[in-house]
Amino acid sequence: MDGGQSPRPLPHRRAPEREGSHNYDIERMDGAGEGEFWQNASSDALLRYDDRQGSAREPMLRKRSLNTTSQIAVVGANVCPIESLDYEVVENDFFKQDWRSRKKKQIFQYIVMKWTLVLLIGLFTGLIGFFNNLAVENIAGLKLLHTSELMLNERYVAAFFVYAGSSLVLAASAAALCAYVAPAAAGSGIPEVKAYLNGVDAYSILAPSTLFVKIFGSILGVSAGFILGKEGPMVHTGACIANLLGQGGSRKYNLTWNWLRYFKNDRDRRDLITCGCAAGVAAAFRAPVGGVLFALEEAASWWRSALLWRAFFTTAVVAVVLRALIEFCRSGKCGLFGQGGLIMFDLSSTVAAYSASDLIAIILLGIIGGIFGGIFNFLLDKILRVYSIINERGAPSKILLTVTISIITSLCCFGLPLLAECTQCPVDAVEQCPTVGRSGNYKNFQCPPGYYNGLASLFFNTNDDAIRNLFSNGTELEFHMYSLIIFFIAIYCLGLVTYGIAVPSGLFIPVILAGATYGRIVGTLLGSISNLDPGLFALLGAASFLGGTMRMTVSVCVILLELTNDLQMLPLVMLVLLISKTIADNFNKGVYDQIVVMKGLPFMEAHAEPYMRHLVAGDVVSGPLITFSGVEKVANIVIALRITGHNGFPVVDEPPLTETPELVGLVIRSHLLVLLKSKMFMKEPDKTSGSFVMNKFGAFDFAKAGSGKGLKIEELYFTDEEMQMYVDLHAIANTSPYTVVETMSLAKAAILFRELGLRHLLVVPKTPDRPPIVGILTRHDFVEEHIHGLFPSLNPHNFHSTSMGG
């Protein structure tokens, strides 16, 4: 410890007694200093009473009282420390004074800034979405054009090396960016953003470096020809933009405009990031309403009507920006950016008249989508676990894995079409056959003039163009059945092995590609009993596979309808989504939910697990509990901050300040650090008036700093004399923290914790003749691993068939 003084033991707190429990004392800290491990409390047998049967149940042995669940998780392709966000309003003296003194002008500033920020989020997300598409269409287009020119000259080997070599360079560049600059940018980012909006924070999730790599890594990865999309990364990009704008300014760069100070809290940042997610989907699919619904259905854990209004405004801004930029590009000033970018598959010209026999085919598609989706999620989970072992070996392993998948993808995309037969161009072809240029339905590839290669029309294209070809109407005979089967198998497998590599990658496009392919296969096979166009079957197949993998219904339905501009298909898309989701739910969770669990992110579900009803809040609180007196010695606070990573500490007034021990509230680490830095210490442990501290600080001095910019205890130095002084914590303590009685069921406490967006939930005793605080519940106390560690005899899975979750 600074000052050379041997640290004094923390104040001894006795763990409160519980009925039916053995008593135990929390071990005193020896003076060993920082890093010493807390001694476990003695075990106690909890004899629980089963009210339903009126008899004593088998005792559950509580194994330990320290929460040892992991405080780290996989973010992108890297292991990072995580902590919880706090959406609770800290009602201390500064907060109350701030609201009492806030005038109409300041309230007006806050409202104006809210709308200005969501406007900027929509504007920047739209611009970046357009830039991504512009870059991908030009880079990938140049690669395909040069390869096609060599193919026309029958220089097949040179064409392969140009195609595979350029893809390899692009893939290696994307992997290097991810591995060395921002490992958190790998993957789609949707699971991480979803966890953030649930209350899980890691600095790297929304860092500026992550935004940079997400943009350029996505461009390079998609241009490299990987079977992945830029739509998932656009969600993460929108969230990063919102986080950057909502940081409340930067003192380092003198960007501390007074109006920005209102957003230095987790609640307002959460709302902005939710709008950023909606904007990301709107920019990726040109689906503004779908973007709002995606944020509501999949991303956000908390929602309210005011947020719906702002998210809708954000996506509307995105739609206007994209429309204006696309109109500008129609003049030919955007290089190869044409129909390929900003995917829009117009199926409105197709007459969607359907009968009872068509419904049978659609039900079949839904069942197939559910089965394929469940298998896809199962296999993806296994592959990602293998990839995580490879990624742990460091950046070179990540790059090597990416390069390997790039070579495999190039071999498939270039080699498989060589096995396909050439087909004579149809006489009544709507567009030129064979295709001249980079995009089109009829790729010449190795075929003679007047012929095209159907498999090359799917493989030798950007993913967006391949989907457009599958969705195209009036092309019943364009693709041979074996070409579609080969393409489906290849895309299904490549989509699985590509997602976990260290590049920004989305799952929407691979899933739409695979679903559209088997949808077209089913449409071709059932052509004799169905009047629907194979292009419509491709749309329904894509919907069924999306429902089977992602388990989203409303948002996917609206996104697909906005993509295809075909409102007549609404009933059929709804039906196939409901069937596929219902079937797939019998196998496993949605793909993003699985990835959240696999990454170790402590996500709080909207419902409590059934086994939680057999426990009470007092059963799972972790020890030892560290509390502070209302007027505490500086040394005690400094030692506690140095030897623990705890963020919240109960403040308890004891005699002589009060007649009996009394819970004052909760003080958080960041506020303690601000107070310690000011060194407003006293020589005697006397309670001061609030004005003593209020004159020194303002409410925004305690506001949350931007990402990674907060004070750390290691940065503060104290003399021996200062360590023996006292500091009054009353002014900064949250005097109205949320509390639950120790006998409340854990299920009820979990729902309360999640719905209120808490970081700390104080557990208080049921009887008044005991210490005023039993313990603190945090997010990690609701993790199944922790509960099972406390009660090894309690098997959570035994209750799933007999109990209903909250």
PDB file of C-alpha atoms in Angstrom, residues 227-440:
ATOM      1  CA  ILE A 227     -20.039 -16.822 -47.297  1.00  0.00           C
ATOM      2  CA  LEU A 228     -20.951 -14.137 -44.805  1.00  0.00           C
ATOM      3  CA  GLY A 229     -22.887 -10.898 -44.761  1.00  0.00           C
ATOM      4  CA  LYS A 230     -22.297  -7.302 -43.784  1.00  0.00           C
ATOM      5  CA  GLU A 231     -25.764  -7.017 -42.234  1.00  0.00           C
ATOM      6  CA  GLY A 232     -24.870  -8.365 -38.760  1.00  0.00           C
ATOM      7  CA  PRO A 233     -21.766  -6.172 -38.506  1.00  0.00           C
ATOM      8  CA  MET A 234     -23.887  -3.154 -39.495  1.00  0.00           C
ATOM      9  CA  VAL A 235     -25.930  -3.668 -36.305  1.00  0.00           C
ATOM     10  CA  HIS A 236     -22.713  -3.583 -34.286  1.00  0.00           C
ATOM     11  CA  THR A 237     -21.505  -0.587 -36.301  1.00  0.00           C
ATOM     12  CA  GLY A 238     -24.698   1.359 -35.538  1.00  0.00           C
ATOM     13  CA  ALA A 239     -24.308   0.546 -31.835  1.00  0.00           C
ATOM     14  CA  CYS A 240     -20.660   1.703 -31.866  1.00  0.00           C
ATOM     15  CA  ILE A 241     -21.630   4.997 -33.547  1.00  0.00           C
ATOM     16  CA  ALA A 242     -24.349   5.568 -30.935  1.00  0.00           C
ATOM     17  CA  ASN A 243     -21.937   4.802 -28.108  1.00  0.00           C
ATOM     18  CA  LEU A 244     -19.321   7.181 -29.517  1.00  0.00           C
ATOM     19  CA  LEU A 245     -21.851  10.002 -29.809  1.00  0.00           C
ATOM     20  CA  GLY A 246     -23.267   9.289 -26.363  1.00  0.00           C
ATOM     21  CA  GLN A 247     -19.972   9.441 -24.460  1.00  0.00           C
ATOM     22  CA  GLY A 248     -20.787  12.878 -23.102  1.00  0.00           C
ATOM     23  CA  GLY A 249     -17.821  14.542 -24.729  1.00  0.00           C
ATOM     24  CA  SER A 250     -14.079  14.110 -24.295  1.00  0.00           C
ATOM     25  CA  ARG A 251     -11.942  16.163 -21.933  1.00  0.00           C
ATOM     26  CA  LYS A 252      -8.806  14.812 -23.618  1.00  0.00           C
ATOM     27  CA  TYR A 253      -9.735  16.446 -26.934  1.00  0.00           C
ATOM     28  CA  ASN A 254     -11.547  19.437 -25.363  1.00  0.00           C
ATOM     29  CA  LEU A 255     -14.909  18.215 -26.650  1.00  0.00           C
ATOM     30  CA  THR A 256     -16.830  18.872 -23.465  1.00  0.00           C
ATOM     31  CA  TRP A 257     -19.756  20.869 -24.681  1.00  0.00           C
ATOM     32  CA  ASN A 258     -21.941  21.583 -21.682  1.00  0.00           C
ATOM     33  CA  TRP A 259     -25.068  20.035 -23.211  1.00  0.00           C
ATOM     34  CA  LEU A 260     -23.385  16.632 -23.610  1.00  0.00           C
ATOM     35  CA  ARG A 261     -23.014  16.173 -19.864  1.00  0.00           C
ATOM     36  CA  TYR A 262     -26.635  14.958 -19.607  1.00  0.00           C
ATOM     37  CA  PHE A 263     -25.680  11.682 -21.324  1.00  0.00           C
ATOM     38  CA  LYS A 264     -22.969  10.616 -18.905  1.00  0.00           C
ATOM     39  CA  ASN A 265     -25.028   7.725 -17.561  1.00  0.00           C
ATOM     40  CA  ASP A 266     -25.848   4.166 -18.591  1.00  0.00           C
ATOM     41  CA  ARG A 267     -29.593   4.776 -19.054  1.00  0.00           C
ATOM     42  CA  ASP A 268     -29.313   7.357 -21.829  1.00  0.00           C
ATOM     43  CA  ARG A 269     -26.464   5.482 -23.513  1.00  0.00           C
ATOM     44  CA  ARG A 270     -28.606   2.341 -23.516  1.00  0.00           C
ATOM     45  CA  ASP A 271     -31.386   4.177 -25.355  1.00  0.00           C
ATOM     46  CA  LEU A 272     -28.976   5.622 -27.914  1.00  0.00           C
ATOM     47  CA  ILE A 273     -27.387   2.223 -28.574  1.00  0.00           C
ATOM     48  CA  THR A 274     -30.829   0.678 -29.054  1.00  0.00           C
ATOM     49  CA  CYS A 275     -31.504   3.323 -31.714  1.00  0.00           C
ATOM     50  CA  GLY A 276     -28.102   2.502 -33.219  1.00  0.00           C
ATOM     51  CA  CYS A 277     -29.077  -1.179 -33.547  1.00  0.00           C
ATOM     52  CA  ALA A 278     -32.285  -0.243 -35.346  1.00  0.00           C
ATOM     53  CA  ALA A 279     -30.348   2.099 -37.641  1.00  0.00           C
ATOM     54  CA  GLY A 280     -27.843  -0.667 -38.445  1.00  0.00           C
ATOM     55  CA  VAL A 281     -30.547  -3.045 -39.680  1.00  0.00           C
ATOM     56  CA  ALA A 282     -32.228  -0.236 -41.615  1.00  0.00           C
ATOM     57  CA  ALA A 283     -28.928   0.592 -43.332  1.00  0.00           C
ATOM     58  CA  ALA A 284     -28.131  -3.056 -44.074  1.00  0.00           C
ATOM     59  CA  PHE A 285     -31.484  -4.063 -45.579  1.00  0.00           C
ATOM     60  CA  ARG A 286     -33.078  -0.723 -46.450  1.00  0.00           C
ATOM     61  CA  ALA A 287     -35.789  -1.807 -44.036  1.00  0.00           C
ATOM     62  CA  PRO A 288     -36.547   1.039 -41.594  1.00  0.00           C
ATOM     63  CA  VAL A 289     -39.601  -0.553 -39.972  1.00  0.00           C
ATOM     64  CA  GLY A 290     -37.822  -3.910 -39.820  1.00  0.00           C
ATOM     65  CA  GLY A 291     -34.931  -2.203 -38.054  1.00  0.00           C
ATOM     66  CA  VAL A 292     -37.173  -0.871 -35.294  1.00  0.00           C
ATOM     67  CA  LEU A 293     -38.803  -4.271 -34.862  1.00  0.00           C
ATOM     68  CA  PHE A 294     -35.418  -6.026 -34.795  1.00  0.00           C
ATOM     69  CA  ALA A 295     -34.264  -3.760 -31.957  1.00  0.00           C
ATOM     70  CA  LEU A 296     -37.519  -4.443 -30.106  1.00  0.00           C
ATOM     71  CA  GLU A 297     -37.680  -8.214 -30.688  1.00  0.00           C
ATOM     72  CA  GLU A 298     -34.050  -9.311 -30.591  1.00  0.00           C
ATOM     73  CA  ALA A 299     -31.656  -6.666 -29.281  1.00  0.00           C
ATOM     74  CA  ALA A 300     -33.258  -4.651 -26.477  1.00  0.00           C
ATOM     75  CA  SER A 301     -34.017  -5.977 -22.992  1.00  0.00           C
ATOM     76  CA  TRP A 302     -35.895  -2.802 -21.930  1.00  0.00           C
ATOM     77  CA  TRP A 303     -38.353  -0.904 -24.092  1.00  0.00           C
ATOM     78  CA  ARG A 304     -40.815   1.931 -23.764  1.00  0.00           C
ATOM     79  CA  SER A 305     -43.007   3.977 -26.094  1.00  0.00           C
ATOM     80  CA  ALA A 306     -40.708   7.039 -26.137  1.00  0.00           C
ATOM     81  CA  LEU A 307     -37.833   4.848 -27.302  1.00  0.00           C
ATOM     82  CA  LEU A 308     -39.998   3.412 -30.088  1.00  0.00           C
ATOM     83  CA  TRP A 309     -40.637   6.915 -31.382  1.00  0.00           C
ATOM     84  CA  ARG A 310     -36.956   7.863 -31.375  1.00  0.00           C
ATOM     85  CA  ALA A 311     -35.855   4.573 -32.965  1.00  0.00           C
ATOM     86  CA  PHE A 312     -38.428   5.064 -35.731  1.00  0.00           C
ATOM     87  CA  PHE A 313     -37.106   8.567 -36.352  1.00  0.00           C
ATOM     88  CA  THR A 314     -33.536   7.212 -36.530  1.00  0.00           C
ATOM     89  CA  THR A 315     -34.391   4.569 -39.134  1.00  0.00           C
ATOM     90  CA  ALA A 316     -36.384   7.117 -41.137  1.00  0.00           C
ATOM     91  CA  VAL A 317     -33.247   9.275 -41.333  1.00  0.00           C
ATOM     92  CA  VAL A 318     -31.293   6.225 -42.542  1.00  0.00           C
ATOM     93  CA  ALA A 319     -33.886   5.544 -45.250  1.00  0.00           C
ATOM     94  CA  VAL A 320     -33.768   9.141 -46.504  1.00  0.00           C
ATOM     95  CA  VAL A 321     -29.953   9.182 -46.568  1.00  0.00           C
ATOM     96  CA  LEU A 322     -29.751   5.903 -48.493  1.00  0.00           C
ATOM     97  CA  ARG A 323     -32.418   6.965 -50.988  1.00  0.00           C
ATOM     98  CA  ALA A 324     -30.589  10.222 -51.713  1.00  0.00           C
ATOM     99  CA  LEU A 325     -27.236   8.473 -52.185  1.00  0.00           C
ATOM    100  CA  ILE A 326     -28.688   5.757 -54.415  1.00  0.00           C
ATOM    101  CA  GLU A 327     -30.276   8.395 -56.641  1.00  0.00           C
ATOM    102  CA  PHE A 328     -26.879  10.054 -56.895  1.00  0.00           C
ATOM    103  CA  CYS A 329     -25.298   6.756 -57.983  1.00  0.00           C
ATOM    104  CA  ARG A 330     -27.851   6.214 -60.750  1.00  0.00           C
ATOM    105  CA  SER A 331     -25.866   8.749 -62.773  1.00  0.00           C
ATOM    106  CA  GLY A 332     -22.987   6.262 -62.924  1.00  0.00           C
ATOM    107  CA  LYS A 333     -20.643   8.180 -60.617  1.00  0.00           C
ATOM    108  CA  CYS A 334     -20.198   5.301 -58.172  1.00  0.00           C
ATOM    109  CA  GLY A 335     -18.121   2.924 -60.270  1.00  0.00           C
ATOM    110  CA  LEU A 336     -19.491  -0.604 -60.260  1.00  0.00           C
ATOM    111  CA  PHE A 337     -22.113   0.228 -57.630  1.00  0.00           C
ATOM    112  CA  GLY A 338     -25.359  -0.636 -59.382  1.00  0.00           C
ATOM    113  CA  GLN A 339     -28.152  -3.044 -58.599  1.00  0.00           C
ATOM    114  CA  GLY A 340     -25.837  -5.181 -56.507  1.00  0.00           C
ATOM    115  CA  GLY A 341     -25.502  -2.962 -53.462  1.00  0.00           C
ATOM    116  CA  LEU A 342     -28.042  -2.317 -50.718  1.00  0.00           C
ATOM    117  CA  ILE A 343     -29.952  -5.484 -51.476  1.00  0.00           C
ATOM    118  CA  MET A 344     -33.471  -4.955 -52.762  1.00  0.00           C
ATOM    119  CA  PHE A 345     -35.247  -7.842 -54.412  1.00  0.00           C
ATOM    120  CA  ASP A 346     -38.383  -6.559 -56.083  1.00  0.00           C
ATOM    121  CA  LEU A 347     -40.911  -9.385 -56.399  1.00  0.00           C
ATOM    122  CA  SER A 348     -43.980  -7.140 -56.591  1.00  0.00           C
ATOM    123  CA  SER A 349     -44.554  -7.999 -60.264  1.00  0.00           C
ATOM    124  CA  THR A 350     -45.139 -11.674 -59.380  1.00  0.00           C
ATOM    125  CA  VAL A 351     -48.798 -12.564 -58.879  1.00  0.00           C
ATOM    126  CA  ALA A 352     -49.014 -14.422 -55.574  1.00  0.00           C
ATOM    127  CA  ALA A 353     -52.285 -16.294 -56.028  1.00  0.00           C
ATOM    128  CA  TYR A 354     -52.194 -19.407 -53.877  1.00  0.00           C
ATOM    129  CA  SER A 355     -54.487 -22.349 -53.176  1.00  0.00           C
ATOM    130  CA  ALA A 356     -54.807 -25.161 -50.639  1.00  0.00           C
ATOM    131  CA  SER A 357     -52.143 -27.238 -52.407  1.00  0.00           C
ATOM    132  CA  ASP A 358     -49.746 -24.319 -52.126  1.00  0.00           C
ATOM    133  CA  LEU A 359     -50.326 -24.199 -48.382  1.00  0.00           C
ATOM    134  CA  ILE A 360     -49.239 -27.843 -48.106  1.00  0.00           C
ATOM    135  CA  ALA A 361     -45.967 -26.969 -49.837  1.00  0.00           C
ATOM    136  CA  ILE A 362     -45.520 -23.954 -47.538  1.00  0.00           C
ATOM    137  CA  ILE A 363     -46.096 -26.047 -44.399  1.00  0.00           C
ATOM    138  CA  LEU A 364     -43.493 -28.487 -45.721  1.00  0.00           C
ATOM    139  CA  LEU A 365     -41.054 -25.597 -46.206  1.00  0.00           C
ATOM    140  CA  GLY A 366     -41.639 -24.481 -42.614  1.00  0.00           C
ATOM    141  CA  ILE A 367     -40.914 -27.965 -41.285  1.00  0.00           C
ATOM    142  CA  ILE A 368     -37.752 -28.254 -43.395  1.00  0.00           C
ATOM    143  CA  GLY A 369     -36.600 -24.801 -42.227  1.00  0.00           C
ATOM    144  CA  GLY A 370     -37.124 -25.739 -38.574  1.00  0.00           C
ATOM    145  CA  ILE A 371     -35.153 -28.985 -38.906  1.00  0.00           C
ATOM    146  CA  PHE A 372     -32.321 -27.456 -40.927  1.00  0.00           C
ATOM    147  CA  GLY A 373     -32.228 -24.466 -38.561  1.00  0.00           C
ATOM    148  CA  GLY A 374     -31.964 -26.641 -35.450  1.00  0.00           C
ATOM    149  CA  ILE A 375     -29.182 -28.724 -37.035  1.00  0.00           C
ATOM    150  CA  PHE A 376     -27.387 -25.546 -38.173  1.00  0.00           C
ATOM    151  CA  ASN A 377     -27.412 -24.092 -34.658  1.00  0.00           C
ATOM    152  CA  PHE A 378     -26.212 -27.368 -33.141  1.00  0.00           C
ATOM    153  CA  LEU A 379     -23.305 -27.712 -35.572  1.00  0.00           C
ATOM    154  CA  LEU A 380     -22.391 -24.017 -35.320  1.00  0.00           C
ATOM    155  CA  ASP A 381     -22.133 -24.288 -31.533  1.00  0.00           C
ATOM    156  CA  LYS A 382     -19.704 -27.218 -31.845  1.00  0.00           C
ATOM    157  CA  ILE A 383     -17.599 -25.478 -34.514  1.00  0.00           C
ATOM    158  CA  LEU A 384     -17.383 -22.220 -32.545  1.00  0.00           C
ATOM    159  CA  ARG A 385     -16.120 -24.109 -29.500  1.00  0.00           C
ATOM    160  CA  VAL A 386     -13.341 -25.627 -31.610  1.00  0.00           C
ATOM    161  CA  TYR A 387     -12.530 -22.242 -33.134  1.00  0.00           C
ATOM    162  CA  SER A 388     -12.318 -20.651 -29.697  1.00  0.00           C
ATOM    163  CA  ILE A 389      -9.530 -23.081 -28.795  1.00  0.00           C
ATOM    164  CA  ILE A 390      -7.669 -22.107 -31.981  1.00  0.00           C
ATOM    165  CA  ASN A 391      -8.228 -18.381 -31.407  1.00  0.00           C
ATOM    166  CA  GLU A 392      -6.832 -18.623 -27.860  1.00  0.00           C
ATOM    167  CA  ARG A 393      -3.412 -19.425 -29.332  1.00  0.00           C
ATOM    168  CA  GLY A 394      -3.001 -15.851 -30.532  1.00  0.00           C
ATOM    169  CA  ALA A 395      -3.175 -13.635 -33.581  1.00  0.00           C
ATOM    170  CA  PRO A 396      -1.133 -15.846 -35.965  1.00  0.00           C
ATOM    171  CA  SER A 397      -3.522 -18.758 -35.371  1.00  0.00           C
ATOM    172  CA  LYS A 398      -6.523 -16.520 -36.081  1.00  0.00           C
ATOM    173  CA  ILE A 399      -5.007 -15.345 -39.365  1.00  0.00           C
ATOM    174  CA  LEU A 400      -3.997 -18.886 -40.367  1.00  0.00           C
ATOM    175  CA  LEU A 401      -7.533 -20.161 -39.751  1.00  0.00           C
ATOM    176  CA  THR A 402      -8.985 -17.317 -41.825  1.00  0.00           C
ATOM    177  CA  VAL A 403      -6.562 -17.942 -44.693  1.00  0.00           C
ATOM    178  CA  THR A 404      -7.405 -21.671 -44.649  1.00  0.00           C
ATOM    179  CA  ILE A 405     -11.157 -20.992 -44.895  1.00  0.00           C
ATOM    180  CA  SER A 406     -10.477 -18.468 -47.667  1.00  0.00           C
ATOM    181  CA  ILE A 407      -8.637 -21.096 -49.733  1.00  0.00           C
ATOM    182  CA  ILE A 408     -11.434 -23.632 -49.191  1.00  0.00           C
ATOM    183  CA  THR A 409     -14.050 -21.049 -50.205  1.00  0.00           C
ATOM    184  CA  SER A 410     -12.125 -20.105 -53.360  1.00  0.00           C
ATOM    185  CA  LEU A 411     -11.766 -23.754 -54.339  1.00  0.00           C
ATOM    186  CA  CYS A 412     -15.508 -24.294 -53.932  1.00  0.00           C
ATOM    187  CA  CYS A 413     -16.603 -21.095 -55.686  1.00  0.00           C
ATOM    188  CA  PHE A 414     -14.212 -21.590 -58.606  1.00  0.00           C
ATOM    189  CA  GLY A 415     -13.972 -25.374 -58.760  1.00  0.00           C
ATOM    190  CA  LEU A 416     -17.564 -26.558 -58.341  1.00  0.00           C
ATOM    191  CA  PRO A 417     -18.952 -24.582 -61.338  1.00  0.00           C
ATOM    192  CA  LEU A 418     -16.366 -26.342 -63.526  1.00  0.00           C
ATOM    193  CA  LEU A 419     -18.189 -29.596 -62.783  1.00  0.00           C
ATOM    194  CA  ALA A 420     -21.516 -28.218 -64.020  1.00  0.00           C
ATOM    195  CA  GLU A 421     -22.788 -28.644 -67.555  1.00  0.00           C
ATOM    196  CA  CYS A 422     -23.319 -25.693 -69.859  1.00  0.00           C
ATOM    197  CA  THR A 423     -26.914 -24.765 -70.667  1.00  0.00           C
ATOM    198  CA  GLN A 424     -28.090 -23.128 -73.839  1.00  0.00           C
ATOM    199  CA  CYS A 425     -29.370 -19.603 -73.365  1.00  0.00           C
ATOM    200  CA  PRO A 426     -33.169 -19.372 -73.404  1.00  0.00           C
ATOM    201  CA  VAL A 427     -34.647 -17.657 -76.431  1.00  0.00           C
ATOM    202  CA  ASP A 428     -37.048 -15.571 -74.324  1.00  0.00           C
ATOM    203  CA  ALA A 429     -34.487 -14.498 -71.700  1.00  0.00           C
ATOM    204  CA  VAL A 430     -35.450 -11.201 -70.066  1.00  0.00           C
ATOM    205  CA  GLU A 431     -31.832 -10.078 -69.781  1.00  0.00           C
ATOM    206  CA  GLN A 432     -28.781 -10.609 -71.927  1.00  0.00           C
ATOM    207  CA  CYS A 433     -27.456 -14.190 -72.057  1.00  0.00           C
ATOM    208  CA  PRO A 434     -24.695 -14.869 -71.318  1.00  0.00           C
ATOM    209  CA  THR A 435     -24.205 -12.009 -68.871  1.00  0.00           C
ATOM    210  CA  VAL A 436     -21.860  -9.244 -69.969  1.00  0.00           C
ATOM    211  CA  GLY A 437     -20.197  -7.607 -66.986  1.00  0.00           C
ATOM    212  CA  ARG A 438     -20.132  -8.590 -63.375  1.00  0.00           C
ATOM    213  CA  SER A 439     -23.748  -9.182 -62.281  1.00  0.00           C
ATOM    214  CA  GLY A 440     -26.563 -11.068 -63.928  1.00  0.00           C
TER     215      GLY A 440
END
